[in-house]
mmCIF file of C-alpha atoms in Angstrom:
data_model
loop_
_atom_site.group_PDB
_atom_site.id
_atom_site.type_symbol
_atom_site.label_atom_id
_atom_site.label_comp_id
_atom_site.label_asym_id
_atom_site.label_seq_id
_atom_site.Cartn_x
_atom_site.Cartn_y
_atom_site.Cartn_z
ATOM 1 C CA UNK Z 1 -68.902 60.045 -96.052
ATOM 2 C CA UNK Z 2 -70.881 56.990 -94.222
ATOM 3 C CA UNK Z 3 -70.505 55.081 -97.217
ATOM 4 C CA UNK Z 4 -66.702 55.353 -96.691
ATOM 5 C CA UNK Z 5 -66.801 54.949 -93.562
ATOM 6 C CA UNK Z 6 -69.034 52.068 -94.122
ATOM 7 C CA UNK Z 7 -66.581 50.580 -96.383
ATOM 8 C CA UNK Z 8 -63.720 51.092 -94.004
ATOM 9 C CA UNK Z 9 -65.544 49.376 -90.933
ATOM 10 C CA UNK Z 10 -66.457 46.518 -93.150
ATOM 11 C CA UNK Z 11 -62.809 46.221 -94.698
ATOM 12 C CA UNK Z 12 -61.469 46.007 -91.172
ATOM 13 C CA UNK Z 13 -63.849 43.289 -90.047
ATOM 14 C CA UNK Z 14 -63.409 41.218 -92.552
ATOM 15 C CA UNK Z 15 -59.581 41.391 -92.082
ATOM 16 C CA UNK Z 16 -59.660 41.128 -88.299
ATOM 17 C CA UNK Z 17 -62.346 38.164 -88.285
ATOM 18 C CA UNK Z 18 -61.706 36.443 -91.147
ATOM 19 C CA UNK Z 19 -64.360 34.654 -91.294
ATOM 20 C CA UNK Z 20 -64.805 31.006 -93.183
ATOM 21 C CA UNK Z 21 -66.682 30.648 -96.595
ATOM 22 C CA UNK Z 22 -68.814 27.578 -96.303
ATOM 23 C CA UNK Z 23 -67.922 25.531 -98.584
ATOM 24 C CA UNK Z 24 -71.641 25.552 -100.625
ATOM 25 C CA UNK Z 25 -71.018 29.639 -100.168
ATOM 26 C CA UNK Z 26 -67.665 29.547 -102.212
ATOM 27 C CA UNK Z 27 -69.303 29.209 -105.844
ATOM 28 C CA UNK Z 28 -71.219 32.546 -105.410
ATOM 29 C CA UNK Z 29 -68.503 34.517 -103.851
ATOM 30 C CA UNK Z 30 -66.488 35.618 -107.183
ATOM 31 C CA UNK Z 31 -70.070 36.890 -108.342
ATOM 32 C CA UNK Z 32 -71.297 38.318 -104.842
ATOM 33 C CA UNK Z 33 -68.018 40.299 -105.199
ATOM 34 C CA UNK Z 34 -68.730 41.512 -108.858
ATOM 35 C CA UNK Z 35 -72.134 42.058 -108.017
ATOM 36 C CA UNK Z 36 -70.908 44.054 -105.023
ATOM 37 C CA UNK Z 37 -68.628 46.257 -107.419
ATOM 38 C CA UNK Z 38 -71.469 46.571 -109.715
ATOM 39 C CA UNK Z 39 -73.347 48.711 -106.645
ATOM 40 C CA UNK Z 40 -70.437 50.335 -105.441
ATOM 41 C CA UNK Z 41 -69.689 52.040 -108.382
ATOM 42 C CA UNK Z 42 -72.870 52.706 -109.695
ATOM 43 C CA UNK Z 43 -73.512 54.651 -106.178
ATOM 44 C CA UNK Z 44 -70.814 56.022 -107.236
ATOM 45 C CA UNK Z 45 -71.490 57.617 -110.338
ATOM 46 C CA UNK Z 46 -75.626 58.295 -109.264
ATOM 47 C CA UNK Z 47 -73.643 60.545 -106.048
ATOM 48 C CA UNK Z 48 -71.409 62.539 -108.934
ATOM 49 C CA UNK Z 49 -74.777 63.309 -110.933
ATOM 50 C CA UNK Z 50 -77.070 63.883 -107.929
ATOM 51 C CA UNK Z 51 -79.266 61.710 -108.194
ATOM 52 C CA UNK Z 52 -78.389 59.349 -105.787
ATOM 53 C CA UNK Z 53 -80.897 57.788 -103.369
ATOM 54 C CA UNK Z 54 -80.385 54.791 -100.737
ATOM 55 C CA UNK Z 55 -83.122 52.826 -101.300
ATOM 56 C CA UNK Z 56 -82.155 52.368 -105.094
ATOM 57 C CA UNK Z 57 -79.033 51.559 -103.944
ATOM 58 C CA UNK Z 58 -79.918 49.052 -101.132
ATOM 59 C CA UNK Z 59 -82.374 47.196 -103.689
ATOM 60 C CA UNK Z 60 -80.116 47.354 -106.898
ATOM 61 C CA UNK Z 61 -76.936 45.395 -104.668
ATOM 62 C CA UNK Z 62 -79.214 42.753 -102.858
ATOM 63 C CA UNK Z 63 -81.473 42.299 -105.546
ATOM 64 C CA UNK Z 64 -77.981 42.182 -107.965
ATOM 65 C CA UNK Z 65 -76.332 39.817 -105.696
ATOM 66 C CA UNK Z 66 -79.331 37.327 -105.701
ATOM 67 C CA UNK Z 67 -80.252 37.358 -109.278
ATOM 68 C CA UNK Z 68 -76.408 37.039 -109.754
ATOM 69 C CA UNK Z 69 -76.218 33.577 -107.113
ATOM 70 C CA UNK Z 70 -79.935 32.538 -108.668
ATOM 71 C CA UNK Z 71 -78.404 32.354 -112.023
ATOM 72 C CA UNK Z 72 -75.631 30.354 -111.291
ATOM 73 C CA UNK Z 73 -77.146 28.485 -109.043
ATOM 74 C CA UNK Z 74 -79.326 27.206 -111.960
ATOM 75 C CA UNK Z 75 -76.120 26.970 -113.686
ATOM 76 C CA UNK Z 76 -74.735 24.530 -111.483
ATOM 77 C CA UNK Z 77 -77.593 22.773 -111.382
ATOM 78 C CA UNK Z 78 -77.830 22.198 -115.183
ATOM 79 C CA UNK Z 79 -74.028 21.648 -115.367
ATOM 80 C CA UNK Z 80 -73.354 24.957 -117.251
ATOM 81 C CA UNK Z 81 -72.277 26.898 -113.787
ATOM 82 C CA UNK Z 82 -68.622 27.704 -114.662
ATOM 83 C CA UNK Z 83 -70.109 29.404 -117.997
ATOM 84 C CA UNK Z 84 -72.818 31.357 -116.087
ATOM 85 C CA UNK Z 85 -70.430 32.512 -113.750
ATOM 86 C CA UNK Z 86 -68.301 34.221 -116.624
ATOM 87 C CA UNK Z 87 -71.386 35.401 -118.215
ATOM 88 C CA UNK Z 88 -72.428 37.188 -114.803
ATOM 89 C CA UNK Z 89 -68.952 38.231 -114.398
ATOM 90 C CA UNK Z 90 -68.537 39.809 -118.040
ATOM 91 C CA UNK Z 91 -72.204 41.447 -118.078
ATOM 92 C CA UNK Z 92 -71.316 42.934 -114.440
ATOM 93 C CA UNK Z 93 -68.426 43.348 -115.380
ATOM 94 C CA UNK Z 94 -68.959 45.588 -118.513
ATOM 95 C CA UNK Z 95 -71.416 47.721 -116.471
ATOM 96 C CA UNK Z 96 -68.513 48.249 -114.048
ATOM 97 C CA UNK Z 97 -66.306 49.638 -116.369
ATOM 98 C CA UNK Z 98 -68.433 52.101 -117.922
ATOM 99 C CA UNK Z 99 -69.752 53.411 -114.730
ATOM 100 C CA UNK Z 100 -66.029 53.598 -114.126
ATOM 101 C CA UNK Z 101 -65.847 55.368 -117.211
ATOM 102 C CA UNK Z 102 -68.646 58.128 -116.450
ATOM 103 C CA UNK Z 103 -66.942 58.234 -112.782
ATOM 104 C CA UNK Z 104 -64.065 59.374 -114.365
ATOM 105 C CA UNK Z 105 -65.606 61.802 -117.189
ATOM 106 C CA UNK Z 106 -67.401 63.525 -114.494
ATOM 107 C CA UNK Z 107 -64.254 63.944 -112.061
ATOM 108 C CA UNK Z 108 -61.817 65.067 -114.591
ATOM 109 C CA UNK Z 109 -64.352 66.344 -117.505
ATOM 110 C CA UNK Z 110 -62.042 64.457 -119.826
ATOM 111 C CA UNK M 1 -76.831 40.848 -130.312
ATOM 112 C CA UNK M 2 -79.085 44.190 -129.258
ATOM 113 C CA UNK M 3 -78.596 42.332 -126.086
ATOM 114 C CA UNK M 4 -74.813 42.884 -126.413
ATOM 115 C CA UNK M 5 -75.097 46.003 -128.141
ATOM 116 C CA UNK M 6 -77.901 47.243 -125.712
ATOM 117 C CA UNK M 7 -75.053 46.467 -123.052
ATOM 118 C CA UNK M 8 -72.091 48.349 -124.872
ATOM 119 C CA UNK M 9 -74.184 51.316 -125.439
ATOM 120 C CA UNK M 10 -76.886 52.317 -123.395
ATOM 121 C CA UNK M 11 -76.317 54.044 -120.689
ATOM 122 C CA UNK M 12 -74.952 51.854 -117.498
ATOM 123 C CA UNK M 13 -75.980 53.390 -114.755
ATOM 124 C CA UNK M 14 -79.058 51.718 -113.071
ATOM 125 C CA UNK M 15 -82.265 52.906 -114.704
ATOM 126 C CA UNK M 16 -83.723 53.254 -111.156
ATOM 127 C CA UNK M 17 -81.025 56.002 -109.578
ATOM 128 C CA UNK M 18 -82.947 58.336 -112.841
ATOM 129 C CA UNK M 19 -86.192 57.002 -112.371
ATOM 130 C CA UNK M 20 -86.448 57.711 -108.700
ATOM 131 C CA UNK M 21 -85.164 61.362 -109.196
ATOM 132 C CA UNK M 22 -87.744 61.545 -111.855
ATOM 133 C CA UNK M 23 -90.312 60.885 -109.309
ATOM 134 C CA UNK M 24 -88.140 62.981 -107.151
ATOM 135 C CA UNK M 25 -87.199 61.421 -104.369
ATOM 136 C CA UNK M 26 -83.865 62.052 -102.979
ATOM 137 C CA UNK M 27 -81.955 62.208 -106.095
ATOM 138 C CA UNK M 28 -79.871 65.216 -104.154
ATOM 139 C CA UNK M 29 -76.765 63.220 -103.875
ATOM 140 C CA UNK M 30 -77.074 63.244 -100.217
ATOM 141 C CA UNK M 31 -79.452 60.714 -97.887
ATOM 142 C CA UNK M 32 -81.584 61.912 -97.349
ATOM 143 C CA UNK M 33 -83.334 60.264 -93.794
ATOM 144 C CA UNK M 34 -82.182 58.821 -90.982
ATOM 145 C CA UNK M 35 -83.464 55.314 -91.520
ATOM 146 C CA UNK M 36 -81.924 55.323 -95.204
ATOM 147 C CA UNK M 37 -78.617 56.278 -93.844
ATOM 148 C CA UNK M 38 -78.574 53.332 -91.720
ATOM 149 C CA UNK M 39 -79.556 51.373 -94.671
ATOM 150 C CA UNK M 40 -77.014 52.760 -96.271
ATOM 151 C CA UNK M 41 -74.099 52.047 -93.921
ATOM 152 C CA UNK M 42 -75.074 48.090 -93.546
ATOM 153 C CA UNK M 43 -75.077 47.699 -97.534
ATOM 154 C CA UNK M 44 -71.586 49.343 -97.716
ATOM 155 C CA UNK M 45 -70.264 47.002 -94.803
ATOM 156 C CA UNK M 46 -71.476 44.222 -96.091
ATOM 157 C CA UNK M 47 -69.824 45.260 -99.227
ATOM 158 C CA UNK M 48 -66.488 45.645 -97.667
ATOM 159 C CA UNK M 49 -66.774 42.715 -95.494
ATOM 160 C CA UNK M 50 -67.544 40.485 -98.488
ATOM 161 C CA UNK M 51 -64.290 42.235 -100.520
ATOM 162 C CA UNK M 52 -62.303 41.730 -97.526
ATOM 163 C CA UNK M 53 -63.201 37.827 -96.636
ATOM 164 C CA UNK M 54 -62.590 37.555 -100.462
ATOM 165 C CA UNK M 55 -59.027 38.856 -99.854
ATOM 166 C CA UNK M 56 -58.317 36.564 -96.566
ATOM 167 C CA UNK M 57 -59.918 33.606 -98.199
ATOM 168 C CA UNK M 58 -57.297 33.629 -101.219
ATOM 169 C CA UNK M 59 -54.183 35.103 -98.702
ATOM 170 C CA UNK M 60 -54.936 31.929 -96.118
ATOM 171 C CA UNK M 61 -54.958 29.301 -99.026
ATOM 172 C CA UNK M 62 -52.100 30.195 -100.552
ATOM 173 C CA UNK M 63 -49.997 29.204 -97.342
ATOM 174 C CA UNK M 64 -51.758 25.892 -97.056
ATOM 175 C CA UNK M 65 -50.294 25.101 -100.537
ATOM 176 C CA UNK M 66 -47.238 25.938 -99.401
ATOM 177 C CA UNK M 67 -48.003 23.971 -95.972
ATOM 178 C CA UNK M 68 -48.809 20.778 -97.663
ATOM 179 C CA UNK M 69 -45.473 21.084 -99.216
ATOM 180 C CA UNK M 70 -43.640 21.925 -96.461
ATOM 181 C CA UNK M 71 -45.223 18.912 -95.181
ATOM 182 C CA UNK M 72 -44.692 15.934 -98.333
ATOM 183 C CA UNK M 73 -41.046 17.380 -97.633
ATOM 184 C CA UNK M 74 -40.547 16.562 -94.105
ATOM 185 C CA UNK M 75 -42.260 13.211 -94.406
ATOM 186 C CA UNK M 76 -39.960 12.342 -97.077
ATOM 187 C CA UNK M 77 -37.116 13.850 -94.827
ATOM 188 C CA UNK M 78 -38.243 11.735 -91.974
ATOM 189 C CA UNK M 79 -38.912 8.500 -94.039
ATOM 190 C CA UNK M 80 -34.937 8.843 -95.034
ATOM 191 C CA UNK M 81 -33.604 8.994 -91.849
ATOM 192 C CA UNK M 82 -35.797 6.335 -90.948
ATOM 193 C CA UNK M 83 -34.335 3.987 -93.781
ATOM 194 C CA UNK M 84 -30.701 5.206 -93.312
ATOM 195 C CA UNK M 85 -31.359 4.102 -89.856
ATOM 196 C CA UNK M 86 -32.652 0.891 -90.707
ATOM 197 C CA UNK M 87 -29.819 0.337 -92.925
ATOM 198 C CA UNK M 88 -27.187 1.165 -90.237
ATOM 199 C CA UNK M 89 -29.162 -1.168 -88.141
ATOM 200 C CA UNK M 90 -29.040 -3.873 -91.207
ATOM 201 C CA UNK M 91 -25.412 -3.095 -91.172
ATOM 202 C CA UNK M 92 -24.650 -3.531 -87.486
ATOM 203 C CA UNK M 93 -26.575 -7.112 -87.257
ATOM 204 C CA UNK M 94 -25.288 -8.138 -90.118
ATOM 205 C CA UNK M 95 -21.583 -7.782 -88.561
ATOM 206 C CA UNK M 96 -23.077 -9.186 -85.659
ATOM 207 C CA UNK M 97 -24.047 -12.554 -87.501
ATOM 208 C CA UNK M 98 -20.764 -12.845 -89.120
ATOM 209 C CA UNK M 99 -18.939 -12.554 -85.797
ATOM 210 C CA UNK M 100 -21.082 -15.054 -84.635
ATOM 211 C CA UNK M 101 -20.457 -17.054 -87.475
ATOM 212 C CA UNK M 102 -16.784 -17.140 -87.662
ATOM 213 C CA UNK M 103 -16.756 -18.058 -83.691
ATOM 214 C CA UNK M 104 -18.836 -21.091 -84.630
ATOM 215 C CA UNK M 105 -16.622 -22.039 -87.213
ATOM 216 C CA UNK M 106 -13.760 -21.601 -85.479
ATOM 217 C CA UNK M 107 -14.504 -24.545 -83.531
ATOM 218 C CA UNK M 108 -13.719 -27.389 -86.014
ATOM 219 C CA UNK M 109 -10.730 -27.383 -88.307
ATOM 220 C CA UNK M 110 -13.573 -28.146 -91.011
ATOM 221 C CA UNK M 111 -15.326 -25.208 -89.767
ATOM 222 C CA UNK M 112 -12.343 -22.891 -89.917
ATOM 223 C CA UNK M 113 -12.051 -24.058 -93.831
ATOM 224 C CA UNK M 114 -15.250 -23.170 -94.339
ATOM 225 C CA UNK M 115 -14.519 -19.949 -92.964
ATOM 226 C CA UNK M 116 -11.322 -18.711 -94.833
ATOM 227 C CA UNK M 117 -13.524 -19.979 -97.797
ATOM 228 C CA UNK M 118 -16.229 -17.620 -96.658
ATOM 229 C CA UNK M 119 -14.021 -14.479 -96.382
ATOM 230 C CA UNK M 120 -12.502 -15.391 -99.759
ATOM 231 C CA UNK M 121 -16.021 -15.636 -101.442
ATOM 232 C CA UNK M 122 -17.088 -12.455 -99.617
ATOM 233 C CA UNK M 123 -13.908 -10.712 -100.686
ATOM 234 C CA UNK M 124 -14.336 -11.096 -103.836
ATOM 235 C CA UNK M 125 -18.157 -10.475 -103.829
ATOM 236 C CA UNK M 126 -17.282 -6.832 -102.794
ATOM 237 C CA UNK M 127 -19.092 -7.696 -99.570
ATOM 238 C CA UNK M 128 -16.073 -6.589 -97.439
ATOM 239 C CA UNK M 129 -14.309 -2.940 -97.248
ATOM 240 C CA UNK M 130 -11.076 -2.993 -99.249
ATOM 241 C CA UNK M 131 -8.381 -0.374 -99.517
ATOM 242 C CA UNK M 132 -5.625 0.132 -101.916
ATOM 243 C CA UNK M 133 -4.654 2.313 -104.880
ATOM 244 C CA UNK M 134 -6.475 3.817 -107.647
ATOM 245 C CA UNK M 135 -8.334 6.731 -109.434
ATOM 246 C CA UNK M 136 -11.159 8.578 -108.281
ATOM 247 C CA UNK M 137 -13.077 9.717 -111.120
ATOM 248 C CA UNK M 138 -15.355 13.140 -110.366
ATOM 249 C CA UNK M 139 -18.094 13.979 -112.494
ATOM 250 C CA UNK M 140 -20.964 17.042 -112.032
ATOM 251 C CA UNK M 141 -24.051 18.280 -113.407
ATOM 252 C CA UNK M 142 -23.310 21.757 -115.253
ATOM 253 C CA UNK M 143 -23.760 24.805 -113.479
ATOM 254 C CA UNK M 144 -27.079 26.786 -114.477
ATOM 255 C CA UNK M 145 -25.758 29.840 -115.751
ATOM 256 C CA UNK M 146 -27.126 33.714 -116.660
ATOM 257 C CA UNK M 147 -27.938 33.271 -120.774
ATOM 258 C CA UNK M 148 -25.575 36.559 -121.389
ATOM 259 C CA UNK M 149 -22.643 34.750 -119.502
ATOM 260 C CA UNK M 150 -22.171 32.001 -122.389
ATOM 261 C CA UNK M 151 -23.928 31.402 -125.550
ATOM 262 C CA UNK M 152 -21.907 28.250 -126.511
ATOM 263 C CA UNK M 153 -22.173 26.576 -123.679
ATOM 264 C CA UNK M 154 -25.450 24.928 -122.561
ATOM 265 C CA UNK M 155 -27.133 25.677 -119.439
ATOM 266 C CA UNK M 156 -27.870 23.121 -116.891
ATOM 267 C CA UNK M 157 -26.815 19.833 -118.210
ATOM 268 C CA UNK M 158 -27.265 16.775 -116.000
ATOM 269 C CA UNK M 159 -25.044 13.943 -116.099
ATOM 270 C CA UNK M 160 -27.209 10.750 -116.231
ATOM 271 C CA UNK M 161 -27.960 7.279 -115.409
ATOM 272 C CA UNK M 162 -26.102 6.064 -118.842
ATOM 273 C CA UNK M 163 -23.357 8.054 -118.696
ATOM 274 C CA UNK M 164 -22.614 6.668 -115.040
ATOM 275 C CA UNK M 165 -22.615 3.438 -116.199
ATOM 276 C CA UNK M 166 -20.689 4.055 -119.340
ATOM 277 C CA UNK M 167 -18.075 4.974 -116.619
ATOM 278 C CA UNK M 168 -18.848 2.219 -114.876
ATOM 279 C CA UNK M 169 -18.156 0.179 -116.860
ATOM 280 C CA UNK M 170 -15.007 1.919 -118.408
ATOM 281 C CA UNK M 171 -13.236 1.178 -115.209
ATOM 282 C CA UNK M 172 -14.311 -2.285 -114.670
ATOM 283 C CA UNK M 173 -12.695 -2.641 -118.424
ATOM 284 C CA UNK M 174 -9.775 -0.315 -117.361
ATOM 285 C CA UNK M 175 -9.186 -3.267 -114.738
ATOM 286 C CA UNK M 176 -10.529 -2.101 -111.623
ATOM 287 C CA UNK M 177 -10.969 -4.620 -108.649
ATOM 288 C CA UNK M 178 -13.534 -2.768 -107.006
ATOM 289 C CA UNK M 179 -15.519 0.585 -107.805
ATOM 290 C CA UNK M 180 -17.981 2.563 -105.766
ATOM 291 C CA UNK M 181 -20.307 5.504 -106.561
ATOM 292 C CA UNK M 182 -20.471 8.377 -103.701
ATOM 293 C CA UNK M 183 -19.450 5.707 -101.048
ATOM 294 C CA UNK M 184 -22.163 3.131 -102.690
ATOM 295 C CA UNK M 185 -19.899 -0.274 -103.480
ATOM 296 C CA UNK M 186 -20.584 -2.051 -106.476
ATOM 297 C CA UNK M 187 -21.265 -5.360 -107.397
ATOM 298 C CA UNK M 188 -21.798 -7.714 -110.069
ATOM 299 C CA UNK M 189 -25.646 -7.167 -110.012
ATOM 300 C CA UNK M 190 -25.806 -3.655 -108.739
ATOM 301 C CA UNK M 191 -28.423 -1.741 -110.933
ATOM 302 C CA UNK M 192 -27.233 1.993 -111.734
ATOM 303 C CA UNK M 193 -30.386 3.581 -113.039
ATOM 304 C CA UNK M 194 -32.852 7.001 -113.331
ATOM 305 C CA UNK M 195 -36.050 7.254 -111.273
ATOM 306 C CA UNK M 196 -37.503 10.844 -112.647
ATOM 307 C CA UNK M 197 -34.289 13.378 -111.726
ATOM 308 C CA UNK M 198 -32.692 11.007 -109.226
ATOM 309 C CA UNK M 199 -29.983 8.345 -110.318
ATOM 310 C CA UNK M 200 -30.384 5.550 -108.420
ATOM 311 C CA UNK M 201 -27.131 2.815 -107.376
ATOM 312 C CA UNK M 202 -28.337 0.189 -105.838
ATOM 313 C CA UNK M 203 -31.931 1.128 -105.014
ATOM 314 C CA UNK M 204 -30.642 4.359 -103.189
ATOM 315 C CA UNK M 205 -30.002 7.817 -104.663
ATOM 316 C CA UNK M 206 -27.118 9.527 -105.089
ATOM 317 C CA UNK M 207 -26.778 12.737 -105.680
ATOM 318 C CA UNK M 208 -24.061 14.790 -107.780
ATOM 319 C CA UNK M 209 -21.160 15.517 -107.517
ATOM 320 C CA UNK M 210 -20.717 11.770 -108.443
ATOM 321 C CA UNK M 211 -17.727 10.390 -107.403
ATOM 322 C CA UNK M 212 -16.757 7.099 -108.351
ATOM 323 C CA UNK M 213 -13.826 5.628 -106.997
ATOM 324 C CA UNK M 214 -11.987 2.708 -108.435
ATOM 325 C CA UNK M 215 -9.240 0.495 -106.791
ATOM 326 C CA UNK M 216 -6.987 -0.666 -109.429
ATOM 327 C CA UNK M 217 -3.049 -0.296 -110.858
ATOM 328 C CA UNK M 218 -3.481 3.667 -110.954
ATOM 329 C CA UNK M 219 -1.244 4.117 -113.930
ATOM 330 C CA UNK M 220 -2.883 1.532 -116.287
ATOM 331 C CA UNK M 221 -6.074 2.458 -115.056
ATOM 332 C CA UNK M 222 -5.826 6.215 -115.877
ATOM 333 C CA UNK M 223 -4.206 5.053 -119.161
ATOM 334 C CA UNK M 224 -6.451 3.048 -120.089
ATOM 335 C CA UNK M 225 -9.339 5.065 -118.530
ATOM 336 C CA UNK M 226 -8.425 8.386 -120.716
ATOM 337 C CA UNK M 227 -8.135 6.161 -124.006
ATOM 338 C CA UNK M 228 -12.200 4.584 -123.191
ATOM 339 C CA UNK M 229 -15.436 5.500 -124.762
ATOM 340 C CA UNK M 230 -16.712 6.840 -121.849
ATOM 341 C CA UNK M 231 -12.786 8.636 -121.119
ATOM 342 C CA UNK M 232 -13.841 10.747 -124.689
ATOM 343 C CA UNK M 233 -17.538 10.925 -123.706
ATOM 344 C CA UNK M 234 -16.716 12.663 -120.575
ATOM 345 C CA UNK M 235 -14.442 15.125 -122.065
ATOM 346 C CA UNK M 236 -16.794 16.098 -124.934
ATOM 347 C CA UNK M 237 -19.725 16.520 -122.628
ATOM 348 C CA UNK M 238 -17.374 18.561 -120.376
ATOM 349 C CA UNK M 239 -16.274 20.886 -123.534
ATOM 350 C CA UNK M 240 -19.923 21.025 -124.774
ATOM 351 C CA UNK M 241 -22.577 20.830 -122.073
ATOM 352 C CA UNK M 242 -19.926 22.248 -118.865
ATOM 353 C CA UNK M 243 -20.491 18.788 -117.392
ATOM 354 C CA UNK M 244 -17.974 18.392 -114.655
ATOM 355 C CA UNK M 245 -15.045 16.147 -115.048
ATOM 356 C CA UNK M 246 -12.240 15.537 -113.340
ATOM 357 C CA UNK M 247 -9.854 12.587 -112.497
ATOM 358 C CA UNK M 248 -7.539 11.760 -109.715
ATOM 359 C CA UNK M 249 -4.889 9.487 -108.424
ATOM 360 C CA UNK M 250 -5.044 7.968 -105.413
ATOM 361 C CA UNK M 251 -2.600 5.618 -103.229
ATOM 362 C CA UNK M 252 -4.571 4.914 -100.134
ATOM 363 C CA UNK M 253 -8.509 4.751 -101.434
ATOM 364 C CA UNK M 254 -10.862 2.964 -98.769
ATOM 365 C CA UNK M 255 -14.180 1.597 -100.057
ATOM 366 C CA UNK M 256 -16.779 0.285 -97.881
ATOM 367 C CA UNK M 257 -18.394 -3.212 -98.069
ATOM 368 C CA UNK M 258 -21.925 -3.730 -99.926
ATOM 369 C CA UNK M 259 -24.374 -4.992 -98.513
ATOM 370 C CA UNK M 260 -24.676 -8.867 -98.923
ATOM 371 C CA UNK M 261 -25.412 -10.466 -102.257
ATOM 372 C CA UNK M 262 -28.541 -12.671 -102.064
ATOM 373 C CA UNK M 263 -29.644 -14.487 -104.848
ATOM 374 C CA UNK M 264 -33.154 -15.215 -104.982
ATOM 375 C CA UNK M 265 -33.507 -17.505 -107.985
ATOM 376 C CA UNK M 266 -30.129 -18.575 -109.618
ATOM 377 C CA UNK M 267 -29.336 -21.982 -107.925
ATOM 378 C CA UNK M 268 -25.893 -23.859 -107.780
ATOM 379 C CA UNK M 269 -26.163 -26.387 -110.611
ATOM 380 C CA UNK M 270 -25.180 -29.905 -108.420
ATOM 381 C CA UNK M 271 -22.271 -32.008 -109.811
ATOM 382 C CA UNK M 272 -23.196 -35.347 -110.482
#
C-alpha cells in the first residue's frame, strides 16, 4: 500500500517538476532506471512469498543502482561504456523478467 | 558460461529477501516498523521520480527535434523573402538606371542612336518583356498514388532537370523567339539544372507544375513541337511514369524580361 502510494507520489513529481538531467547524470539514467526495475519487482515477488523486508529492499536498489553507475562509469572511462551499459541492462534485465515470471506464477498459479 | 547459466537458472530473486527471513526478520510480507516504512516510502519515490523524469526527459526532446526544424524552415522561409525582395529591389533600380539612361541619351542625336541600338540589343537579349503568340507547354511530376490503385503505372515520378531542357531546347529548335520556365525568361546562357530535388533556372528554383511558355508561330511550333525528341519523350513518360503533359495554344502570351546579361570574361574582339 505505501509502496504504491510511494510510487504514485513520485510518478506525479516527476511529471509536475520535471526536473533536468545534468548532462554528466544522463549516461547512468537508462541503468538507474533498470536498476530501479530490478528492485521494484523483486519487492515485488519477496511481498507475494512473504518474505519481504525493507531494509533488504532499501540496500538491494541503492546498492544496485551504484554498482550499476560504478560499472559503467569504469566503462566510460576505459572506452567500453556503451558495452557495459548493455551488459548491465541485459544482466538486470534478465533478473527482471524472471522475477516477472515468478510474479506471475504466484498470482495466477499458472 | 556458469556465469550465464548461473543467471538463466538460479533462482532471481535477491538472495538477501531469503536470507533475512532465514534469520527471521520481517520476512512477513508486511513492514514491519515505523522507521522501515519511511524507508520504504523514499526508495519507492525515488523510484517513481527517476521513471517519471525518464519519461519527461525523452517527451521534452522529442519537440526540440521538431523545434529545430520548425526553425531551419522559417529561416529558409525568411531568407526567400529576403532575396525575392532583393530581387524586386534589383528589378526596380535597374528600370530606374535605364530611364535614366535613355533621358541622357536622348539629348544628342548620337545619343538617341545609341539608344534605339540599346533597346534593339536588349530586345533581342530577352532582357525586355515581350508578348505575342505561342504554345505553353505544361509538364508535372506524377501523382504518388495507393500501390492497389495501379500496378502499371509508376508511383511518384519526377520530371527532371534534363528533361526540362530537352524541352527547352525542343522549342528553341521548334523556332521559338523567346521561352520562359514558370515566369523565369530565358536566355542564351541561362543554366537549367538539379540541386538535390529542386530544379534550378537561372540560379532560382522552380517548382512543378512547370510551365514553359514559348512565343513563336503557334501552328509550326506545335507541329514541329509534337514531331521533337523531347515532343515523344514527353508522351512516353506521360504513358509510362503518369508524368504530366499537356500543351496549349496561345494568342496573347506575355513573358517578363530577364534580368540583365553580364558577361564577365568574353570580351568584344576589336576590329583592326
Amino acid at each position: 500500500m505505501i509502496a504504491a502510494i510511494g510510487l504514485a507520489i513520485g510518478v506525479t513529481l516527476g511529471l509536475v517538476l520535471q526536473p533536468d538531467v545534468p548532462l554528466w547524470l544522463q549516461p547512468y539514467l537508462p541503468i538507474a532506471i533498470v536498476a530501479a526495475l530490478d528492485a521494484l519487482f523483486g519487492a515485488v515477488r519477496a511481498t507475494l512469498e512473504g518474505v519481504f523486508n525493507e531494509r533488504v529492499f532499501v540496500v538491494s536498489f541503492v546498492a544496485n543502482t551504484v554498482v550499476a553507475a560504478l560499472i559503467v562509469f569504469l566503462g566510460d572511462q576505459l572506452g567500453v561504456g556503451s558495452q557495459l551499459t548493455t551488459a548491465v541492462v541485459v544482466v538486470l534485465g534478465i533478473r527482471i523478467f524472471s522475477n516477472a515470471a515468478a510474479i506471475r506464477r504466484d498470482l495466477f498459479h499458472a | 558460461m556458469s556465469l550465464l547459466a548461473d543467471l538463466m537458472t538460479s533462482d532471481a530473486l535477491d538472495p538477501g529477501y531469503t536470507t533475512a527471513a532465514r534469520r527471521g526478520e520481517g520476512g512477513n510480507g508486511r513492514t514491519s516498523s515505523r522507521s522501515g516504512a519511511v524507508l520504504v516510502l523514499v526508495t519507492v519515490v525515488a523510484i517513481g521520480l527517476l521513471l517519471a523524469t525518464a519519461v519527461a526527459k525523452v517527451r521534452r526532446e522529442e519537440p526540440v527535434a521538431e523545434r529545430h526544424r520548425q526553425e531551419l524552415v522559417a529561416e529558409i522561409e525568411s531568407q526567400t523573402r529576403q532575396t525575392d525582395r532583393l530581387q524586386r529591389e534589383l528589378v526596380r533600380q535597374r528600370r530606374e538606371t535605364a530611364r535614366h539612361r535613355a533621358a541622357l541619351l536622348a539629348q544628342s542625336a548620337a545619343g538617341q542612336r545609341t539608344q534605339h541600338e540599346l533597346s534593339r540589343l536588349a530586345f533581342v537579349a530577352g532582357e525586355t518583356p515581350v508578348e505575342g503568340p505561342g504554345i505553353q507547354v505544361t509538364v508535372d511530376d506524377a501523382p504518388e498514388r495507393s500501390e492497389q490503385e495501379s500496378d502499371d503505372v509508376i508511383s511518384g515520378a519526377r520530371v527532371l532537370d534534363r528533361d526540362l531542357q530537352e524541352l527547352v531546347n525542343s522549342l528553341w529548335a521548334a523556332g521559338a523567339d523567346a521561352i520562359a520556365i514558370n515566369g523565369q525568361r530565358l536566355t542564351s546562357v541561362t543554366a537549367i539544372r538539379a540541386a538535390g530535388d529542386a530544379i534550378l533556372v537561372d540560379y532560382r528554383p522552380v517548382n512543378p507544375p512547370y510551365v514553359v511558355t514559348a512565343i513563336g508561330d503557334p501552328d509550326t511550333m506545335e507541329t514541329r513541337f509534337a514531331d521533337s525528341r523531347a515532343g515523344r519523350l514527353f508522351r512516353t513518360l506521360e504513358s509510362t511514369f503518369g508524368i504530366g503533359f499537356g500543351v496549349r495554344r496561345d494568342e496573347g502570351l506575355k513573358l517578363p524580361g530577364a534580368s540583365a546579361l553580364t558577361l564577365h570574361y568574353a570580351r568584344e574582339v576589336r576590329q583592326r
